[in-house]
Coordinates of C-alpha atoms in Angstrom, one line a residue:
Chain A
M1 CA 21.0 -2.3 22.3
N2 CA 20.7 1.4 22.3
G3 CA 23.7 1.4 24.7
L4 CA 21.6 -0.5 27.4
C5 CA 22.4 -3.7 29.2
K6 CA 20.0 -6.6 28.3
D7 CA 17.7 -6.2 31.3
H8 CA 17.5 -2.4 30.8
F9 CA 16.8 -2.9 27.0
V10 CA 13.9 -5.4 27.8
E11 CA 12.5 -2.9 30.3
Y12 CA 12.8 0.0 27.7
F13 CA 11.3 -2.3 25.0
E14 CA 8.2 -3.3 26.9
E15 CA 7.7 0.3 28.2
T16 CA 7.7 1.6 24.8
V17 CA 4.9 -1.1 23.8
K18 CA 3.0 -0.1 26.8
N19 CA 3.4 3.7 26.2
T20 CA 2.2 3.2 22.6
I21 CA -0.8 1.5 23.7
E22 CA -1.7 4.1 26.4
E23 CA -1.0 7.2 24.4
Y24 CA -2.9 6.1 21.3
G25 CA -5.7 4.2 23.2
L26 CA -4.9 1.0 21.5
I27 CA -6.4 -1.5 23.8
K28 CA -8.9 -1.5 26.7
P29 CA -8.4 -3.9 29.5
T30 CA -11.5 -6.0 28.6
D31 CA -10.7 -6.2 25.0
K32 CA -10.5 -9.6 23.1
I33 CA -7.3 -9.3 20.8
V34 CA -6.5 -11.3 17.9
V35 CA -2.9 -11.0 16.9
A36 CA -2.1 -11.6 13.1
V37 CA 1.0 -13.7 13.3
S38 CA 3.2 -15.1 10.7
G39 CA 5.8 -16.7 12.7
G40 CA 8.5 -14.1 12.0
K41 CA 10.2 -12.0 14.7
D42 CA 7.8 -9.1 14.6
S43 CA 4.5 -10.7 15.1
I44 CA 5.9 -13.5 17.4
T45 CA 7.3 -10.7 19.7
L46 CA 3.9 -8.8 19.6
L47 CA 2.1 -12.0 20.4
Y48 CA 4.4 -12.6 23.5
I49 CA 4.1 -9.1 24.7
L50 CA 0.3 -8.8 24.4
N51 CA -0.1 -12.3 25.9
K52 CA 1.9 -11.2 29.0
L53 CA 0.0 -8.0 29.4
Y54 CA -3.6 -9.1 28.6
D55 CA -6.0 -11.9 29.3
N56 CA -7.8 -12.4 26.0
V57 CA -5.1 -12.8 23.5
E58 CA -5.2 -15.5 20.4
G59 CA -3.0 -15.7 17.4
L60 CA -4.3 -15.8 13.8
C61 CA -2.0 -17.2 11.0
I62 CA -2.9 -17.1 7.4
N63 CA -0.9 -19.6 5.4
E64 CA -0.6 -18.1 1.9
G65 CA 1.3 -21.3 0.7
I66 CA 4.9 -19.9 0.2
S67 CA 7.0 -23.1 -0.2
G68 CA 10.3 -22.9 1.7
Y69 CA 9.1 -20.0 3.8
R70 CA 5.6 -20.1 5.3
D71 CA 5.7 -23.9 6.1
L72 CA 9.0 -23.2 8.1
T73 CA 7.7 -20.2 9.9
L74 CA 4.4 -21.9 10.6
E75 CA 6.1 -24.9 12.2
K76 CA 8.0 -22.6 14.6
L77 CA 4.9 -20.5 15.2
R78 CA 3.0 -23.7 16.5
G79 CA 5.8 -24.6 18.7
F80 CA 6.0 -21.1 20.1
C81 CA 2.2 -21.1 20.9
K82 CA 2.4 -24.5 22.4
E83 CA 5.3 -23.5 24.8
H84 CA 3.5 -20.4 25.9
S85 CA 0.0 -21.8 26.0
I86 CA -1.6 -19.2 23.4
K87 CA -4.5 -20.3 21.1
L88 CA -3.4 -20.4 17.6
N89 CA -6.0 -20.2 14.7
V90 CA -4.6 -21.2 11.3
H91 CA -6.4 -20.7 8.0
S92 CA -5.0 -21.2 4.7
Y93 CA -5.4 -19.9 1.0
V94 CA -5.9 -23.5 0.1
E95 CA -9.0 -23.7 2.1
E96 CA -10.1 -20.3 1.3
F97 CA -9.4 -19.8 -2.4
G98 CA -8.5 -23.3 -3.4
N99 CA -4.8 -23.1 -4.1
T100 CA -1.5 -21.5 -2.9
L101 CA 0.0 -18.0 -3.5
D102 CA 2.9 -19.7 -5.4
H103 CA 0.3 -21.4 -7.6
Y104 CA -1.4 -18.1 -8.6
M105 CA 2.0 -16.4 -9.2
G106 CA 2.9 -19.2 -11.4
L107 CA -0.2 -18.6 -13.3
V108 CA 0.6 -14.9 -13.6
G109 CA 4.2 -16.0 -14.9
K110 CA 2.7 -18.3 -17.6
F111 CA 0.1 -16.0 -18.7
N112 CA 2.9 -13.3 -19.2
A113 CA 5.2 -15.7 -21.0
K114 CA 2.2 -16.6 -23.3
H115 CA 0.9 -13.2 -23.9
P116 CA 3.8 -10.7 -23.9
E117 CA 1.8 -8.2 -25.5
N118 CA -0.9 -8.1 -22.7
R119 CA 1.4 -8.5 -19.9
V120 CA -0.2 -8.3 -16.5
N121 CA 1.9 -6.3 -13.9
L122 CA 0.6 -8.2 -10.8
K123 CA 2.9 -8.3 -7.8
P124 CA 3.0 -11.2 -5.3
C125 CA 2.7 -8.6 -2.5
T126 CA -0.3 -7.1 -4.1
V127 CA -2.2 -10.5 -4.2
C128 CA -1.1 -11.4 -0.8
G129 CA -2.0 -8.0 0.6
I130 CA -5.5 -8.2 -0.6
F131 CA -6.3 -11.8 0.1
R132 CA -4.6 -11.9 3.5
R133 CA -6.3 -8.7 4.7
Y134 CA -9.6 -10.2 3.7
M135 CA -8.9 -13.3 5.5
I136 CA -7.7 -11.5 8.8
N137 CA -10.8 -9.5 8.7
K138 CA -12.9 -12.5 8.2
Y139 CA -11.5 -14.6 11.0
S140 CA -11.1 -11.7 13.3
E141 CA -14.9 -11.7 13.8
G142 CA -15.6 -11.8 17.4
F143 CA -12.5 -10.1 18.6
D144 CA -12.5 -6.3 19.6
K145 CA -8.9 -5.5 18.2
S146 CA -6.8 -7.0 15.5
A147 CA -3.0 -6.4 16.2
T148 CA -0.3 -6.6 13.8
G149 CA 3.6 -6.6 14.1
H150 CA 4.1 -3.5 12.0
N151 CA 7.1 -1.6 13.2
L152 CA 9.0 1.7 12.8
D153 CA 10.6 0.5 9.8
D154 CA 7.5 -0.8 8.0
E155 CA 5.6 2.3 8.9
S156 CA 8.2 4.9 8.0
Q157 CA 8.7 2.9 4.6
A158 CA 5.0 3.1 4.1
V159 CA 4.9 6.8 4.7
L160 CA 7.7 7.6 2.2
M161 CA 6.2 5.0 -0.5
N162 CA 2.9 6.6 -0.4
L163 CA 4.5 10.2 -0.7
L164 CA 6.6 9.0 -3.6
K165 CA 3.5 7.4 -5.4
N166 CA 1.4 10.4 -4.7
Q167 CA -1.1 8.3 -2.8
I168 CA -2.3 10.8 -0.2
P169 CA -5.6 9.1 0.4
I170 CA -4.0 5.9 1.3
L171 CA -1.4 7.7 3.4
A172 CA -4.2 9.2 5.4
R173 CA -5.2 5.8 6.6
F174 CA -2.0 5.1 8.4
G175 CA -1.1 5.3 12.1
P176 CA -1.0 3.1 15.3
M177 CA -4.7 2.5 15.0
T178 CA -6.5 2.0 11.7
G179 CA -9.8 0.9 10.4
V180 CA -11.6 2.8 12.8
D181 CA -15.0 2.9 11.2
N182 CA -18.6 2.9 12.2
D183 CA -19.1 -0.2 10.1
S184 CA -19.5 -3.2 12.3
M185 CA -18.0 -5.6 9.6
F186 CA -14.5 -4.1 10.2
I187 CA -12.6 -4.2 13.5
P188 CA -10.0 -1.6 14.5
R189 CA -6.5 -2.6 13.6
I190 CA -3.6 -1.8 16.1
K191 CA 0.2 -1.6 15.7
P192 CA 1.8 -1.7 19.2
L193 CA 5.3 -1.9 17.8
Y194 CA 4.7 1.4 15.9
F195 CA 7.7 3.1 17.6
L196 CA 10.3 0.0 17.8
S197 CA 12.6 -0.7 14.8
E198 CA 13.3 -4.1 13.2
K199 CA 16.7 -4.0 14.9
E200 CA 15.2 -3.5 18.3
I201 CA 12.7 -6.2 17.6
L202 CA 15.4 -8.7 16.7
T203 CA 17.5 -7.8 19.8
Y204 CA 14.4 -8.4 21.9
S205 CA 13.6 -11.7 20.4
L206 CA 17.2 -12.8 20.7
I207 CA 17.5 -11.7 24.4
K208 CA 14.3 -13.7 25.0
G209 CA 15.6 -16.6 23.3
F210 CA 12.5 -17.0 20.9
N211 CA 13.1 -20.1 18.7
L212 CA 12.5 -18.5 15.2
I213 CA 13.5 -18.7 11.7
Y214 CA 15.0 -15.2 10.9
N215 CA 14.4 -15.4 7.2
E216 CA 12.8 -13.0 4.5
C217 CA 9.8 -13.8 2.3
P218 CA 11.2 -14.8 -1.0
Y219 CA 8.8 -12.4 -2.8
V220 CA 10.1 -9.2 -1.0
P221 CA 12.9 -8.5 -3.3
E222 CA 10.5 -7.8 -6.0
A223 CA 8.8 -5.2 -4.2
F224 CA 9.1 -1.4 -4.4
R225 CA 9.3 -1.5 -0.6
A226 CA 12.7 -3.1 -0.7
N227 CA 14.2 -0.3 -2.6
V228 CA 12.7 2.3 -0.2
R229 CA 13.8 0.3 2.8
D230 CA 17.6 0.1 1.5
E231 CA 17.6 4.0 0.9
L232 CA 16.0 4.7 4.1
N233 CA 18.6 2.4 5.9
K234 CA 21.4 4.5 4.3
I235 CA 20.1 7.7 5.3
E236 CA 19.5 6.3 8.9
K237 CA 23.1 5.4 9.2
E238 CA 24.2 9.1 9.0
T239 CA 21.0 10.8 10.5
K240 CA 18.2 9.2 12.6
V241 CA 15.1 10.0 10.5
K242 CA 12.8 7.1 10.6
K243 CA 11.1 8.0 13.9
N244 CA 11.0 11.7 12.6
I245 CA 9.1 10.5 9.7
L246 CA 6.4 9.0 12.0
L247 CA 6.2 11.8 14.4
S248 CA 5.9 14.4 11.5
Y249 CA 3.3 12.2 9.9
L250 CA 1.3 12.0 13.1
K251 CA 1.4 15.8 13.5
I252 CA -0.6 16.0 10.2
S253 CA -2.4 12.6 10.2
K254 CA -5.6 14.2 12.0
D255 CA -5.9 16.6 9.3
L256 CA -5.3 14.4 6.6
K257 CA -7.8 11.8 8.0
E258 CA -10.5 14.5 8.3
K259 CA -9.8 15.6 4.6
Y260 CA -9.7 12.1 3.1
S261 CA -12.0 10.1 5.3
Q262 CA -14.9 8.6 3.7
K263 CA -17.8 10.9 4.1
V264 CA -19.8 9.3 1.5
E265 CA -22.2 6.8 2.3
K266 CA -20.6 3.1 2.7
K267 CA -21.0 1.0 -0.2
Y268 CA -21.0 -2.7 -0.5
C269 CA -19.5 -4.9 -3.0
T270 CA -22.1 -5.9 -5.7
K271 CA -20.3 -9.4 -5.9
C272 CA -19.8 -10.5 -2.3
G273 CA -21.5 -7.8 -0.2
A274 CA -18.3 -6.7 1.7
P275 CA -18.0 -3.1 2.7
T276 CA -16.0 -1.2 0.2
N277 CA -15.8 2.3 -1.4
R278 CA -16.1 1.0 -5.0
L279 CA -18.6 -1.1 -6.7
V280 CA -16.5 -4.3 -6.6
C281 CA -14.1 -4.8 -3.7
N282 CA -10.5 -5.4 -4.0
R283 CA -10.7 -9.2 -3.3
C284 CA -13.4 -9.7 -5.9
E285 CA -11.6 -7.6 -8.4
M286 CA -8.4 -9.8 -7.8
I287 CA -10.3 -13.1 -8.0
E288 CA -11.5 -11.7 -11.6
K289 CA -7.9 -11.0 -12.6
L290 CA -6.5 -14.4 -11.5
N291 CA -9.5 -16.2 -13.1
E292 CA -8.6 -14.5 -16.5
M293 CA -5.5 -16.2 -16.1
G294 CA -7.0 -19.5 -15.3
A295 CA -7.1 -19.7 -11.6
N296 CA -10.6 -21.1 -11.4
L297 CA -11.5 -19.3 -8.0
Chain B
M1 CA 42.8 -13.9 12.6
I2 CA 39.0 -13.5 13.2
N3 CA 36.3 -15.0 11.3
V4 CA 33.4 -12.8 10.1
F5 CA 30.2 -14.1 8.8
V6 CA 27.7 -11.5 7.0
E7 CA 24.5 -13.3 7.0
K8 CA 22.5 -11.2 4.4
E9 CA 25.2 -12.0 1.8
N10 CA 26.0 -15.6 3.1
K11 CA 29.6 -14.4 3.1
S12 CA 32.3 -15.8 5.3
L13 CA 35.9 -14.4 5.6
D14 CA 38.8 -14.5 7.7
L15 CA 40.7 -11.2 8.6
D16 CA 43.5 -9.8 10.5
Y17 CA 41.6 -7.4 12.7
S18 CA 41.4 -6.0 16.2
G19 CA 38.9 -3.2 17.2
N20 CA 35.2 -2.8 17.6
F21 CA 32.3 -3.7 15.5
I22 CA 31.7 -0.1 14.4
D23 CA 35.0 -0.1 12.5
L24 CA 34.9 -3.6 11.4
A25 CA 31.3 -2.9 9.8
E26 CA 32.9 -0.1 7.9
K27 CA 35.6 -2.5 6.8
V28 CA 33.4 -5.1 5.3
D29 CA 30.8 -2.6 4.0
V30 CA 28.0 -3.5 6.5
N31 CA 25.4 -1.0 7.5
L32 CA 25.0 -1.4 11.3
E33 CA 21.4 -0.1 10.8
T34 CA 20.5 -3.4 9.1
V35 CA 22.3 -5.9 11.5
V36 CA 22.8 -6.9 15.2
C37 CA 26.2 -8.0 16.2
I38 CA 26.9 -11.4 17.6
L39 CA 30.5 -12.3 19.1
N40 CA 31.0 -15.9 19.6
D41 CA 27.4 -16.7 19.8
E42 CA 26.5 -13.9 22.1
L43 CA 24.6 -10.6 21.4
V44 CA 26.8 -7.8 21.9
H45 CA 27.0 -3.9 21.7
E46 CA 28.5 -2.4 18.6
S47 CA 31.2 -0.8 20.8
E48 CA 32.3 -4.3 21.7
Q49 CA 36.1 -5.1 21.3
I50 CA 37.0 -8.1 19.0
S51 CA 40.2 -10.1 19.5
E52 CA 42.3 -12.6 18.0
G53 CA 40.3 -16.1 17.4
D54 CA 36.9 -14.5 17.8
K55 CA 34.0 -15.5 15.8
V56 CA 32.0 -12.6 14.6
K57 CA 28.5 -12.5 13.0
F58 CA 26.4 -9.8 11.5
L59 CA 23.0 -11.0 11.8
S60 CA 20.5 -9.3 9.3
V61 CA 17.5 -7.5 11.0
I62 CA 15.4 -7.9 7.8
S63 CA 13.1 -10.8 7.9
G64 CA 9.5 -11.6 7.4
G65 CA 7.5 -10.1 4.5

């Protein structure tokens, strides 16, 4: 609790959110905000605070179909939204694509077992990231801002991951507000918990008595992120570096964005018409890959 | 004797210990960056003292996906 009593911790936490919103111009008072919410502590906390601060706030949950995880968090999320009178919109992979993430990852596993010579390196987080982003964008239509519960840990990990993988053009897109684009098909994505750690968010949610399931997505241990997260936590124990990573990044992000922003004419996916900087968008490319494994999307 | 539960490893152990959470975390190899400290079902500071008969929990901060 950063050496604070519970009341002062809550005050510190909420002030940090307000300051981030103000300093980075994340929300206008009249904005209609949709919070992409999973039912975990980060997004629930964000939904709670934004609903407390603003009038037009709704939740949007994408049910990927992860057995033993999303079904449990979704149940808690429904209860939370009912208790706090927040409108919740739920959309699933099943209704959008025809089946669950578990099913698609099962197909990848079967394909790789059958064709070891042509093994496909398709991680669940990659499939999920592309499909979720597509659905969040689709079902955020009509809102001014789409808010996510990304926190200090997520963002410092992301900066390091992109440096380690030499992905500077991707790194250039990060920050408390992303997706700022003249294309009306995208709405700006905001991260009001940008400067708050997972530890602080859990502390806040416990003090507030949110009735949540504090579990981890079963697919996370497969991710490169888990390694970066663990190493970063080891360093953080000795020297506080996470916030410094973000502060350093923010000092150079304007230059990075200028250098790597898409100054070329915006293209549209030749298959689905969605805005993209490629011939075929990520979602359509992923559908093609999964269909090759028998997904029938 | 105190009872210590480390959530991430789903590990429970009984120990002869008196002191604070900071030293206990070192003893049971828990990184305080990754947990919050619970003493007898109450969220507490890491500097909180632990006494005979207490139930201690290191709750993992890592959740979600």
